[in-house]
PDB file of C-alpha atoms in Angstrom:
ATOM      1  CA  SER P   1       2.894  -2.336   8.846  1.00  0.00           C
ATOM      2  CA  THR P   2       0.854  -5.062   8.410  1.00  0.00           C
ATOM      3  CA  HIS P   3       0.975  -8.543  10.723  1.00  0.00           C
ATOM      4  CA  TRP P   4       4.052  -9.835   8.963  1.00  0.00           C
ATOM      5  CA  ALA P   5       6.010  -6.969   6.604  1.00  0.00           C
ATOM      6  CA  PHE P   6       6.734  -3.610   6.600  1.00  0.00           C
ATOM      7  CA  LEU P   7       7.085  -0.562   4.705  1.00  0.00           C
ATOM      8  CA  ALA P   8       8.843   2.676   4.891  1.00  0.00           C
ATOM      9  CA  LEU P   9       7.960   5.864   2.553  1.00  0.00           C
ATOM     10  CA  ASN P  10       8.932   8.632   2.019  1.00  0.00           C
ATOM     11  CA  LYS P  11       7.228  10.931   0.527  1.00  0.00           C
ATOM     12  CA  ASP P  12       9.141  13.844  -0.748  1.00  0.00           C
ATOM     13  CA  LEU P  13      11.746  11.147  -2.642  1.00  0.00           C
ATOM     14  CA  GLY P  14       8.263   9.075  -4.410  1.00  0.00           C
ATOM     15  CA  THR P  15      10.109   5.916  -2.787  1.00  0.00           C
ATOM     16  CA  GLY P  16       8.992   3.487  -0.799  1.00  0.00           C
ATOM     17  CA  LYS P  17      10.614  -0.219   0.619  1.00  0.00           C
ATOM     18  CA  CYS P  18       8.958  -3.294   2.361  1.00  0.00           C
ATOM     19  CA  TRP P  19      10.386  -6.083   3.889  1.00  0.00           C
ATOM     20  CA  GLY P  20       9.306  -9.385   5.889  1.00  0.00           C
ATOM     21  CA  ASP P  21       6.512 -11.910   4.600  1.00  0.00           C
ATOM     22  CA  GLN P  22       6.416 -11.422   0.747  1.00  0.00           C
ATOM     23  CA  THR P  23       2.565 -12.423   1.053  1.00  0.00           C
ATOM     24  CA  SER P  24       1.480 -10.381   3.553  1.00  0.00           C
ATOM     25  CA  GLY P  25       2.714  -6.714   2.255  1.00  0.00           C
ATOM     26  CA  GLY P  26       6.472  -7.194   1.951  1.00  0.00           C
ATOM     27  CA  ASP P  27       7.548  -7.283  -1.507  1.00  0.00           C
ATOM     28  CA  CYS P  28       6.650  -3.962  -2.876  1.00  0.00           C
ATOM     29  CA  THR P  29       8.662  -3.527  -6.372  1.00  0.00           C
ATOM     30  CA  SER P  30       5.467  -3.223  -8.094  1.00  0.00           C
ATOM     31  CA  VAL P  31       4.783  -0.608  -6.524  1.00  0.00           C
ATOM     32  CA  ASP P  32       4.969   3.487  -7.959  1.00  0.00           C
ATOM     33  CA  PHE P  33       5.091   5.133  -4.593  1.00  0.00           C
ATOM     34  CA  THR P  34       5.706   8.389  -6.582  1.00  0.00           C
ATOM     35  CA  GLY P  35       3.289  11.302  -5.677  1.00  0.00           C
ATOM     36  CA  ILE P  36       1.133   8.374  -2.714  1.00  0.00           C
ATOM     37  CA  THR P  37      -0.003  10.708   0.089  1.00  0.00           C
ATOM     38  CA  ASP P  38      -1.012   8.517   2.511  1.00  0.00           C
ATOM     39  CA  VAL P  39      -0.755   4.596   2.960  1.00  0.00           C
ATOM     40  CA  TYR P  40      -3.540   1.949   5.165  1.00  0.00           C
ATOM     41  CA  SER P  41      -2.819  -1.079   6.136  1.00  0.00           C
ATOM     42  CA  THR P  42      -4.174  -4.744   7.340  1.00  0.00           C
ATOM     43  CA  ILE P  43      -3.115  -7.528   9.038  1.00  0.00           C
ATOM     44  CA  TRP P  44      -2.643  -8.564   5.415  1.00  0.00           C
ATOM     45  CA  ALA P  45      -2.445  -6.137   2.734  1.00  0.00           C
ATOM     46  CA  PHE P  46      -1.699  -2.373   1.941  1.00  0.00           C
ATOM     47  CA  LEU P  47      -2.913   0.793  -0.282  1.00  0.00           C
ATOM     48  CA  ALA P  48      -0.654   3.774  -1.173  1.00  0.00           C
ATOM     49  CA  LEU P  49      -3.347   5.819  -2.569  1.00  0.00           C
ATOM     50  CA  ASN P  50      -2.710   9.212  -3.532  1.00  0.00           C
ATOM     51  CA  LYS P  51      -5.676  11.476  -2.952  1.00  0.00           C
ATOM     52  CA  ASP P  52      -4.765  13.876  -5.723  1.00  0.00           C
ATOM     53  CA  LEU P  53      -5.096  12.043  -8.626  1.00  0.00           C
ATOM     54  CA  GLY P  54      -7.640   9.399  -6.631  1.00  0.00           C
ATOM     55  CA  THR P  55      -5.660   6.271  -7.593  1.00  0.00           C
ATOM     56  CA  GLY P  56      -4.333   3.479  -5.037  1.00  0.00           C
ATOM     57  CA  GLN P  57      -1.961   0.338  -5.341  1.00  0.00           C
ATOM     58  CA  CYS P  58      -2.323  -2.862  -3.087  1.00  0.00           C
ATOM     59  CA  TRP P  59      -0.376  -5.164  -2.601  1.00  0.00           C
ATOM     60  CA  GLY P  60      -0.166  -8.223  -0.190  1.00  0.00           C
ATOM     61  CA  ASP P  61      -2.485 -11.174   0.276  1.00  0.00           C
ATOM     62  CA  GLN P  62      -4.672 -10.856  -2.994  1.00  0.00           C
ATOM     63  CA  THR P  63      -7.598 -12.136  -0.431  1.00  0.00           C
ATOM     64  CA  HIS P  64      -7.450 -10.044   2.224  1.00  0.00           C
ATOM     65  CA  GLY P  65      -7.374  -6.128   0.503  1.00  0.00           C
ATOM     66  CA  GLY P  66      -4.062  -7.234  -1.459  1.00  0.00           C
ATOM     67  CA  ASP P  67      -5.932  -6.452  -4.965  1.00  0.00           C
ATOM     68  CA  CYS P  68      -7.848  -3.256  -5.517  1.00  0.00           C
ATOM     69  CA  THR P  69      -8.185  -3.450  -9.294  1.00  0.00           C
ATOM     70  CA  SER P  70     -11.456  -2.820  -9.747  1.00  0.00           C
ATOM     71  CA  VAL P  71     -11.880  -0.239  -7.032  1.00  0.00           C
ATOM     72  CA  ASN P  72     -12.349   3.747  -8.446  1.00  0.00           C
ATOM     73  CA  PHE P  73     -10.330   5.709  -5.432  1.00  0.00           C
ATOM     74  CA  THR P  74     -11.678   9.006  -7.573  1.00  0.00           C
ATOM     75  CA  GLY P  75     -12.533  11.414  -4.887  1.00  0.00           C
ATOM     76  CA  ILE P  76     -11.824   8.700  -1.530  1.00  0.00           C
ATOM     77  CA  THR P  77     -10.008  11.411   1.231  1.00  0.00           C
ATOM     78  CA  ASP P  78     -10.097   8.876   4.093  1.00  0.00           C
ATOM     79  CA  VAL P  79      -9.759   4.977   4.543  1.00  0.00           C
TER      80      VAL P  79
END
């Protein structure tokens, strides 16, 4: 969870549900949880990581970790 939002993840089904403050990660409707291996969070944002594909998706406060569009997650095994 972040400080103001929660995530419930089903890795087997590749689904996730978020709730709470939308600007702090409570809205994950744009996130594809298929193949996600790990989820990390800060006070303001989430990262859903697929270690197998080397991809990550971030959401939450854009200025505090919610924007990872410029990050290459290839080879990342831990955050």
